[in-house]
Amino acid sequence: MRTLFWACCALFLFACNKSSLEPQEHLSADLHTKAAVVVSKSTGKKIFIHWMPWFETPASRGAWGYHWKMNTQNPDIIVNGKRQIAAYFYPKTGPYASGDPDIIEYQLLLMKYAGADGVFIDWPGTRQRYDYPDNLSNSNALISKLNAVGLQFSIVHEDRNWDPGMASSANGDFVYMQNNYFNQGNYLRNASNDPVVLNFGPITFHTPAEWNTILNGINPRPKIVPLFGFTNEVGANNAGGEFPWIYQEHPGVVDRYYTQAASFPLSIGVVYPGFKSFYAAGGADGPTWEIPFNGTSTFSTMLDKALNSSVNIIQFATWNDYGEGTIIEPTDEYGYSFLTIMQQKLGVPYGQHELELVARLYGYRKQYAGNSSVQQQLNQVFTYLANLQVSNAENLLNSIGGPVNPPTGTGVLIKNKWLNTYLYEENGQVKYNANNSGNQYRWVQEQVNGHIRFKNVATGHYLNIEHLYNYVESTDVPDTFYSSYWVLESYNGYTRLKNEWQNTYLNLENQSGLAQCTNVPAFFESSQWILQN
């Protein structure tokens, strides 16, 4: 289990003996992937996502792993359809096994469509202790799938898993990397073609002499990238840069790192959604301080900082550390919001629709488990998605079955007084048409937390303005987001729909083909609606 108490000392340490920065163009050329089809982005920075391999279920290991239960929770207890897990956030898939091939497929495809170039794997090493061997097996299961998706990887070494005086034993970790990872074409290398190994610390080995022992005989010899301020412990000859993490002094440490980033041979920024650990509630050791999420504002701000900095790589921390509450994978509480923000700010030509197709693939993997003919079709869906053939993937999924868990109820038609047209959803956008035939035109009015939401009958998506586009969305939005809350106001016998978040009104004023949510006078018929059964 990772703790961050020790990290506070980084506030007072400064990196030393840095070599000059290689040109960004050279670095980018050396950080290519082997994939025939890669996701295009507007940023030239490489995007890596920090992934934890330590989750287990009764199906994978005969019992729930520590990271789902800690010392106080029991995932066999189910309340309101959710298992009791050691986290304040709940994965949309439910708690899973990290080595489950369906989960690995789901997670890697989501990463790719969010704009990731690769994965930083929180790697346990080779020591036969605790659950380290299971973590290693899960890491290797993920690595074996990366080429098929077209993603790179790099190891984040946990030297904390060794005891003081065991540098010679820790050398075995790097022998393993040398024999199994460094020779892979999609392993991350720096501008000098050295394999890159991040170190979450150092925690145990604090002298260059120890690191010389750890790296003795390794060929190719990797460059170690420790945490911000720790080059002197690894040794200037062994280090190849530094990276920041998530600190109690938020965002001060990260901001200071960015002022020095250009001095590192390889610089790696960090983006996180907040910090809300479950350690105290789980009866476990670990930090109890918090970094507020502020909805998605903390995540969005940290991403802007990283994009505006001089770093070569941006690390998203983390995909799935539920114990510390730094998750960006889809959860019941935040939906796909962190991934869609990535798509927008990284300039990825995909949106939530593609992410939901990946979720449908996962749902069908589980729904049709044991059905070999359907699984063969789903293998083809995976291949289509991995190669960005989205329409082919969607058509094949549609031939297997309809939307997963479509909503119940007939819903209402939402008719505009001015244009006599009806609202419907198409690919996450709310449009209007004189036609009203089909469930995409029907909306179920729901009450949640004392607020009104409208769910599309065809897709199960909710009417919202989450991303403040110039059009109204219909997407999967957590039920705590005010962007999907509407107030029904009466005006001259008609209804106006006011969004609770922005206090703006649903309307068709611009006649653009897409519904808007803007400030318009109450007497404008473009903002007046009839809700028909």
mmCIF file of C-alpha atoms in Angstrom, residues 250-531:
data_model
loop_
_atom_site.group_PDB
_atom_site.id
_atom_site.type_symbol
_atom_site.label_atom_id
_atom_site.label_comp_id
_atom_site.label_asym_id
_atom_site.label_seq_id
_atom_site.Cartn_x
_atom_site.Cartn_y
_atom_site.Cartn_z
ATOM 1 C CA HIS A 250 -1.057 21.447 -3.358
ATOM 2 C CA PRO A 251 -0.243 22.723 -5.913
ATOM 3 C CA GLY A 252 2.925 24.354 -4.593
ATOM 4 C CA VAL A 253 5.370 21.482 -5.097
ATOM 5 C CA VAL A 254 4.134 20.779 -8.605
ATOM 6 C CA ASP A 255 4.302 24.461 -9.500
ATOM 7 C CA ARG A 256 7.916 24.612 -8.311
ATOM 8 C CA TYR A 257 8.722 21.539 -10.360
ATOM 9 C CA TYR A 258 7.443 23.226 -13.508
ATOM 10 C CA THR A 259 9.789 26.158 -12.952
ATOM 11 C CA GLN A 260 12.698 23.686 -13.061
ATOM 12 C CA ALA A 261 11.341 21.179 -15.587
ATOM 13 C CA ALA A 262 13.491 22.425 -18.468
ATOM 14 C CA SER A 263 16.646 21.532 -16.530
ATOM 15 C CA PHE A 264 15.862 17.806 -16.440
ATOM 16 C CA PRO A 265 16.958 15.417 -19.214
ATOM 17 C CA LEU A 266 13.442 13.960 -19.065
ATOM 18 C CA SER A 267 10.651 15.895 -17.389
ATOM 19 C CA ILE A 268 7.322 14.395 -16.401
ATOM 20 C CA GLY A 269 4.416 16.540 -15.224
ATOM 21 C CA VAL A 270 1.531 15.267 -13.121
ATOM 22 C CA VAL A 271 -2.257 15.615 -13.286
ATOM 23 C CA TYR A 272 -4.640 14.347 -10.604
ATOM 24 C CA PRO A 273 -8.325 14.873 -9.747
ATOM 25 C CA GLY A 274 -7.831 15.435 -6.002
ATOM 26 C CA PHE A 275 -6.907 13.277 -3.015
ATOM 27 C CA LYS A 276 -9.388 11.566 -0.668
ATOM 28 C CA SER A 277 -7.867 8.537 1.011
ATOM 29 C CA PHE A 278 -9.817 5.736 2.658
ATOM 30 C CA TYR A 279 -6.965 4.760 4.993
ATOM 31 C CA ALA A 280 -8.498 6.038 8.223
ATOM 32 C CA ALA A 281 -11.910 4.514 7.447
ATOM 33 C CA GLY A 282 -10.184 1.322 6.360
ATOM 34 C CA GLY A 283 -8.184 0.976 9.553
ATOM 35 C CA ALA A 284 -4.943 1.297 7.590
ATOM 36 C CA ASP A 285 -1.853 3.445 7.821
ATOM 37 C CA GLY A 286 -1.639 6.345 5.422
ATOM 38 C CA PRO A 287 -2.206 10.062 4.959
ATOM 39 C CA THR A 288 -5.492 11.595 5.983
ATOM 40 C CA TRP A 289 -5.118 15.040 4.420
ATOM 41 C CA GLU A 290 -7.292 15.877 1.429
ATOM 42 C CA ILE A 291 -7.087 17.804 -1.809
ATOM 43 C CA PRO A 292 -10.627 18.859 -2.801
ATOM 44 C CA PHE A 293 -11.861 17.685 -6.178
ATOM 45 C CA ASN A 294 -14.035 20.803 -6.647
ATOM 46 C CA GLY A 295 -16.101 18.830 -9.124
ATOM 47 C CA THR A 296 -13.649 18.365 -11.978
ATOM 48 C CA SER A 297 -11.974 21.748 -11.497
ATOM 49 C CA THR A 298 -8.837 20.469 -9.746
ATOM 50 C CA PHE A 299 -8.255 17.954 -12.510
ATOM 51 C CA SER A 300 -8.880 20.506 -15.243
ATOM 52 C CA THR A 301 -6.575 23.079 -13.636
ATOM 53 C CA MET A 302 -3.745 20.597 -13.144
ATOM 54 C CA LEU A 303 -4.040 19.487 -16.755
ATOM 55 C CA ASP A 304 -3.840 23.094 -17.948
ATOM 56 C CA LYS A 305 -0.701 23.605 -15.850
ATOM 57 C CA ALA A 306 0.943 20.509 -17.317
ATOM 58 C CA LEU A 307 0.044 21.415 -20.898
ATOM 59 C CA ASN A 308 1.411 24.937 -20.436
ATOM 60 C CA SER A 309 4.672 23.670 -18.912
ATOM 61 C CA SER A 310 7.868 22.528 -20.641
ATOM 62 C CA VAL A 311 7.530 18.859 -19.630
ATOM 63 C CA ASN A 312 8.076 16.085 -22.152
ATOM 64 C CA ILE A 313 5.540 13.670 -20.654
ATOM 65 C CA ILE A 314 2.350 14.167 -18.638
ATOM 66 C CA GLN A 315 1.560 11.477 -16.064
ATOM 67 C CA PHE A 316 -2.062 11.089 -14.997
ATOM 68 C CA ALA A 317 -2.111 9.989 -11.369
ATOM 69 C CA THR A 318 -3.877 7.710 -11.163
ATOM 70 C CA TRP A 319 -6.055 5.407 -13.192
ATOM 71 C CA ASN A 320 -7.244 3.364 -10.232
ATOM 72 C CA ASP A 321 -5.771 4.038 -6.800
ATOM 73 C CA TYR A 322 -9.047 3.652 -4.926
ATOM 74 C CA GLY A 323 -7.319 3.682 -1.551
ATOM 75 C CA GLU A 324 -6.143 7.255 -2.100
ATOM 76 C CA GLY A 325 -9.123 8.349 -4.151
ATOM 77 C CA THR A 326 -7.134 9.558 -7.163
ATOM 78 C CA ILE A 327 -9.110 7.616 -9.745
ATOM 79 C CA ILE A 328 -9.781 8.851 -13.271
ATOM 80 C CA GLU A 329 -11.292 5.638 -14.654
ATOM 81 C CA PRO A 330 -15.104 5.742 -14.913
ATOM 82 C CA THR A 331 -16.877 5.646 -11.556
ATOM 83 C CA ASP A 332 -20.472 5.984 -10.453
ATOM 84 C CA GLU A 333 -19.640 9.335 -8.864
ATOM 85 C CA TYR A 334 -17.824 10.989 -11.775
ATOM 86 C CA GLY A 335 -18.846 8.966 -14.798
ATOM 87 C CA TYR A 336 -16.548 9.535 -17.764
ATOM 88 C CA SER A 337 -15.923 13.174 -16.883
ATOM 89 C CA PHE A 338 -12.155 12.990 -16.321
ATOM 90 C CA LEU A 339 -11.639 11.129 -19.578
ATOM 91 C CA THR A 340 -13.805 13.496 -21.594
ATOM 92 C CA ILE A 341 -11.876 16.464 -20.181
ATOM 93 C CA MET A 342 -8.694 14.761 -21.351
ATOM 94 C CA GLN A 343 -10.187 14.297 -24.797
ATOM 95 C CA GLN A 344 -11.107 17.956 -25.053
ATOM 96 C CA LYS A 345 -7.912 19.472 -23.687
ATOM 97 C CA LEU A 346 -5.555 17.067 -25.460
ATOM 98 C CA GLY A 347 -7.317 17.652 -28.770
ATOM 99 C CA VAL A 348 -8.484 14.061 -29.234
ATOM 100 C CA PRO A 349 -11.056 13.621 -32.047
ATOM 101 C CA TYR A 350 -13.266 11.366 -29.921
ATOM 102 C CA GLY A 351 -15.765 11.845 -27.125
ATOM 103 C CA GLN A 352 -17.887 10.043 -24.606
ATOM 104 C CA HIS A 353 -19.679 8.068 -27.308
ATOM 105 C CA GLU A 354 -16.522 6.093 -28.064
ATOM 106 C CA LEU A 355 -15.847 5.540 -24.357
ATOM 107 C CA GLU A 356 -19.326 4.117 -23.978
ATOM 108 C CA LEU A 357 -18.734 1.742 -26.893
ATOM 109 C CA VAL A 358 -15.749 0.386 -24.967
ATOM 110 C CA ALA A 359 -18.007 -0.059 -21.930
ATOM 111 C CA ARG A 360 -20.542 -1.905 -24.087
ATOM 112 C CA LEU A 361 -17.794 -4.254 -25.254
ATOM 113 C CA TYR A 362 -16.915 -4.991 -21.625
ATOM 114 C CA GLY A 363 -20.577 -5.494 -20.731
ATOM 115 C CA TYR A 364 -21.009 -7.975 -23.577
ATOM 116 C CA ARG A 365 -17.823 -9.828 -22.595
ATOM 117 C CA LYS A 366 -19.443 -10.545 -19.242
ATOM 118 C CA GLN A 367 -22.982 -11.015 -20.524
ATOM 119 C CA TYR A 368 -21.915 -13.592 -23.104
ATOM 120 C CA ALA A 369 -19.164 -15.292 -21.102
ATOM 121 C CA GLY A 370 -18.930 -18.907 -22.265
ATOM 122 C CA ASN A 371 -20.560 -18.185 -25.634
ATOM 123 C CA SER A 372 -17.620 -18.820 -27.963
ATOM 124 C CA SER A 373 -19.308 -17.587 -31.134
ATOM 125 C CA VAL A 374 -20.223 -14.222 -29.581
ATOM 126 C CA GLN A 375 -16.787 -13.936 -27.989
ATOM 127 C CA GLN A 376 -15.238 -14.335 -31.439
ATOM 128 C CA GLN A 377 -17.389 -11.441 -32.636
ATOM 129 C CA LEU A 378 -16.294 -9.415 -29.626
ATOM 130 C CA ASN A 379 -12.676 -10.167 -30.474
ATOM 131 C CA GLN A 380 -13.367 -8.497 -33.806
ATOM 132 C CA VAL A 381 -14.998 -5.541 -32.025
ATOM 133 C CA PHE A 382 -11.813 -5.171 -29.985
ATOM 134 C CA THR A 383 -9.691 -5.222 -33.129
ATOM 135 C CA TYR A 384 -11.897 -2.574 -34.730
ATOM 136 C CA LEU A 385 -11.665 -0.339 -31.666
ATOM 137 C CA ALA A 386 -7.914 -0.824 -31.299
ATOM 138 C CA ASN A 387 -7.537 0.304 -34.910
ATOM 139 C CA LEU A 388 -9.960 3.234 -34.509
ATOM 140 C CA GLN A 389 -12.587 1.702 -36.794
ATOM 141 C CA VAL A 390 -15.366 2.996 -34.583
ATOM 142 C CA SER A 391 -18.320 2.617 -36.957
ATOM 143 C CA ASN A 392 -17.394 -0.995 -37.728
ATOM 144 C CA ALA A 393 -17.157 -1.738 -34.005
ATOM 145 C CA GLU A 394 -20.498 -0.102 -33.293
ATOM 146 C CA ASN A 395 -22.275 -1.866 -36.151
ATOM 147 C CA LEU A 396 -21.005 -5.235 -34.968
ATOM 148 C CA LEU A 397 -21.996 -4.502 -31.381
ATOM 149 C CA ASN A 398 -25.462 -3.496 -32.569
ATOM 150 C CA SER A 399 -25.799 -6.778 -34.427
ATOM 151 C CA ILE A 400 -25.157 -8.629 -31.159
ATOM 152 C CA GLY A 401 -27.639 -6.690 -29.046
ATOM 153 C CA GLY A 402 -29.139 -3.328 -28.209
ATOM 154 C CA PRO A 403 -27.888 -0.763 -25.696
ATOM 155 C CA VAL A 404 -26.819 -2.186 -22.354
ATOM 156 C CA ASN A 405 -29.473 -1.658 -19.649
ATOM 157 C CA PRO A 406 -31.819 0.663 -21.573
ATOM 158 C CA PRO A 407 -34.067 2.718 -19.321
ATOM 159 C CA THR A 408 -37.603 1.728 -18.549
ATOM 160 C CA GLY A 409 -40.637 3.947 -19.054
ATOM 161 C CA THR A 410 -42.155 5.610 -22.095
ATOM 162 C CA GLY A 411 -41.016 9.115 -21.241
ATOM 163 C CA VAL A 412 -42.271 12.415 -22.643
ATOM 164 C CA LEU A 413 -41.757 14.294 -25.879
ATOM 165 C CA ILE A 414 -40.173 17.751 -25.475
ATOM 166 C CA LYS A 415 -41.751 19.976 -28.157
ATOM 167 C CA ASN A 416 -40.636 23.516 -28.940
ATOM 168 C CA LYS A 417 -43.474 26.065 -29.277
ATOM 169 C CA TRP A 418 -41.673 28.260 -31.836
ATOM 170 C CA LEU A 419 -40.492 25.662 -34.351
ATOM 171 C CA ASN A 420 -42.926 22.830 -33.526
ATOM 172 C CA THR A 421 -39.980 20.438 -33.355
ATOM 173 C CA TYR A 422 -38.988 17.723 -30.902
ATOM 174 C CA LEU A 423 -35.734 17.167 -29.020
ATOM 175 C CA TYR A 424 -33.829 13.940 -29.625
ATOM 176 C CA GLU A 425 -30.364 12.543 -28.967
ATOM 177 C CA GLU A 426 -27.817 11.681 -31.644
ATOM 178 C CA ASN A 427 -24.224 10.762 -30.722
ATOM 179 C CA GLY A 428 -24.331 12.630 -27.438
ATOM 180 C CA GLN A 429 -25.796 15.809 -28.940
ATOM 181 C CA VAL A 430 -29.337 17.103 -28.433
ATOM 182 C CA LYS A 431 -30.908 17.958 -31.790
ATOM 183 C CA TYR A 432 -34.437 18.728 -32.955
ATOM 184 C CA ASN A 433 -36.699 17.500 -35.715
ATOM 185 C CA ALA A 434 -40.303 17.692 -36.828
ATOM 186 C CA ASN A 435 -40.384 13.917 -36.498
ATOM 187 C CA ASN A 436 -41.006 12.324 -33.098
ATOM 188 C CA SER A 437 -40.915 8.612 -33.881
ATOM 189 C CA GLY A 438 -38.458 6.533 -31.876
ATOM 190 C CA ASN A 439 -37.207 6.251 -28.326
ATOM 191 C CA GLN A 440 -34.431 8.750 -29.032
ATOM 192 C CA TYR A 441 -37.184 11.414 -28.906
ATOM 193 C CA ARG A 442 -38.513 10.309 -25.522
ATOM 194 C CA TRP A 443 -37.238 11.491 -22.142
ATOM 195 C CA VAL A 444 -38.010 10.036 -18.707
ATOM 196 C CA GLN A 445 -38.362 12.720 -16.051
ATOM 197 C CA GLU A 446 -36.602 11.571 -12.863
ATOM 198 C CA GLN A 447 -36.246 12.955 -9.359
ATOM 199 C CA VAL A 448 -32.779 12.631 -7.805
ATOM 200 C CA ASN A 449 -31.487 14.368 -4.689
ATOM 201 C CA GLY A 450 -34.486 16.665 -4.853
ATOM 202 C CA HIS A 451 -33.721 17.703 -8.445
ATOM 203 C CA ILE A 452 -35.186 16.906 -11.869
ATOM 204 C CA ARG A 453 -33.235 15.066 -14.573
ATOM 205 C CA PHE A 454 -34.290 13.907 -18.056
ATOM 206 C CA LYS A 455 -33.108 10.472 -19.225
ATOM 207 C CA ASN A 456 -33.192 9.551 -22.902
ATOM 208 C CA VAL A 457 -35.156 6.328 -23.362
ATOM 209 C CA ALA A 458 -33.026 5.053 -26.259
ATOM 210 C CA THR A 459 -29.622 5.496 -24.637
ATOM 211 C CA GLY A 460 -30.056 6.045 -20.904
ATOM 212 C CA HIS A 461 -28.120 9.314 -21.210
ATOM 213 C CA TYR A 462 -29.061 12.501 -19.376
ATOM 214 C CA LEU A 463 -29.841 15.967 -20.697
ATOM 215 C CA ASN A 464 -26.982 18.198 -19.513
ATOM 216 C CA ILE A 465 -24.543 21.042 -20.247
ATOM 217 C CA GLU A 466 -21.536 19.526 -18.465
ATOM 218 C CA HIS A 467 -18.880 20.771 -20.895
ATOM 219 C CA LEU A 468 -20.505 24.134 -21.664
ATOM 220 C CA TYR A 469 -20.456 23.440 -25.381
ATOM 221 C CA ASN A 470 -22.461 25.620 -27.752
ATOM 222 C CA TYR A 471 -25.005 22.824 -27.747
ATOM 223 C CA VAL A 472 -26.854 20.769 -25.138
ATOM 224 C CA GLU A 473 -25.508 17.285 -24.464
ATOM 225 C CA SER A 474 -27.138 13.948 -23.731
ATOM 226 C CA THR A 475 -24.465 11.828 -22.069
ATOM 227 C CA ASP A 476 -23.710 9.727 -19.025
ATOM 228 C CA VAL A 477 -23.436 12.243 -16.165
ATOM 229 C CA PRO A 478 -23.125 11.406 -12.453
ATOM 230 C CA ASP A 479 -26.333 12.074 -10.558
ATOM 231 C CA THR A 480 -24.538 14.585 -8.302
ATOM 232 C CA PHE A 481 -23.700 16.970 -11.174
ATOM 233 C CA TYR A 482 -25.797 20.119 -11.305
ATOM 234 C CA SER A 483 -25.178 20.332 -15.049
ATOM 235 C CA SER A 484 -27.904 17.676 -15.425
ATOM 236 C CA TYR A 485 -30.412 19.307 -13.035
ATOM 237 C CA TRP A 486 -33.351 21.261 -14.495
ATOM 238 C CA VAL A 487 -35.991 23.529 -13.006
ATOM 239 C CA LEU A 488 -39.364 23.584 -14.759
ATOM 240 C CA GLU A 489 -40.739 27.120 -14.853
ATOM 241 C CA SER A 490 -44.225 27.979 -16.113
ATOM 242 C CA TYR A 491 -44.703 30.841 -18.605
ATOM 243 C CA ASN A 492 -48.037 31.609 -20.323
ATOM 244 C CA GLY A 493 -49.070 27.973 -20.205
ATOM 245 C CA TYR A 494 -45.721 26.674 -21.511
ATOM 246 C CA THR A 495 -42.669 25.299 -19.724
ATOM 247 C CA ARG A 496 -39.169 26.744 -19.621
ATOM 248 C CA LEU A 497 -36.292 24.454 -18.591
ATOM 249 C CA LYS A 498 -33.642 26.246 -16.549
ATOM 250 C CA ASN A 499 -30.323 24.577 -15.849
ATOM 251 C CA GLU A 500 -29.540 24.741 -12.124
ATOM 252 C CA TRP A 501 -25.791 25.008 -12.655
ATOM 253 C CA GLN A 502 -25.638 27.987 -15.011
ATOM 254 C CA ASN A 503 -29.164 29.404 -14.607
ATOM 255 C CA THR A 504 -29.532 29.379 -18.388
ATOM 256 C CA TYR A 505 -32.481 28.162 -20.449
ATOM 257 C CA LEU A 506 -32.949 25.374 -22.967
ATOM 258 C CA ASN A 507 -33.788 26.955 -26.333
ATOM 259 C CA LEU A 508 -33.543 26.786 -30.142
ATOM 260 C CA GLU A 509 -32.890 30.494 -30.680
ATOM 261 C CA ASN A 510 -30.018 30.133 -33.182
ATOM 262 C CA GLN A 511 -31.782 27.468 -35.283
ATOM 263 C CA SER A 512 -28.433 25.706 -35.675
ATOM 264 C CA GLY A 513 -29.866 22.200 -35.665
ATOM 265 C CA LEU A 514 -28.691 21.733 -32.082
ATOM 266 C CA ALA A 515 -30.427 22.698 -28.863
ATOM 267 C CA GLN A 516 -28.734 25.466 -26.852
ATOM 268 C CA CYS A 517 -28.755 26.514 -23.215
ATOM 269 C CA THR A 518 -28.261 30.274 -22.985
ATOM 270 C CA ASN A 519 -29.783 33.391 -21.470
ATOM 271 C CA VAL A 520 -32.895 34.261 -23.465
ATOM 272 C CA PRO A 521 -35.901 36.373 -22.452
ATOM 273 C CA ALA A 522 -38.886 34.493 -21.108
ATOM 274 C CA PHE A 523 -41.137 35.805 -23.899
ATOM 275 C CA PHE A 524 -38.924 34.221 -26.598
ATOM 276 C CA GLU A 525 -40.895 31.251 -27.886
ATOM 277 C CA SER A 526 -37.610 29.512 -28.698
ATOM 278 C CA SER A 527 -37.292 28.795 -24.953
ATOM 279 C CA GLN A 528 -40.869 27.667 -24.426
ATOM 280 C CA TRP A 529 -41.662 23.954 -24.424
ATOM 281 C CA ILE A 530 -44.562 21.507 -24.273
ATOM 282 C CA LEU A 531 -43.974 18.211 -22.438
#
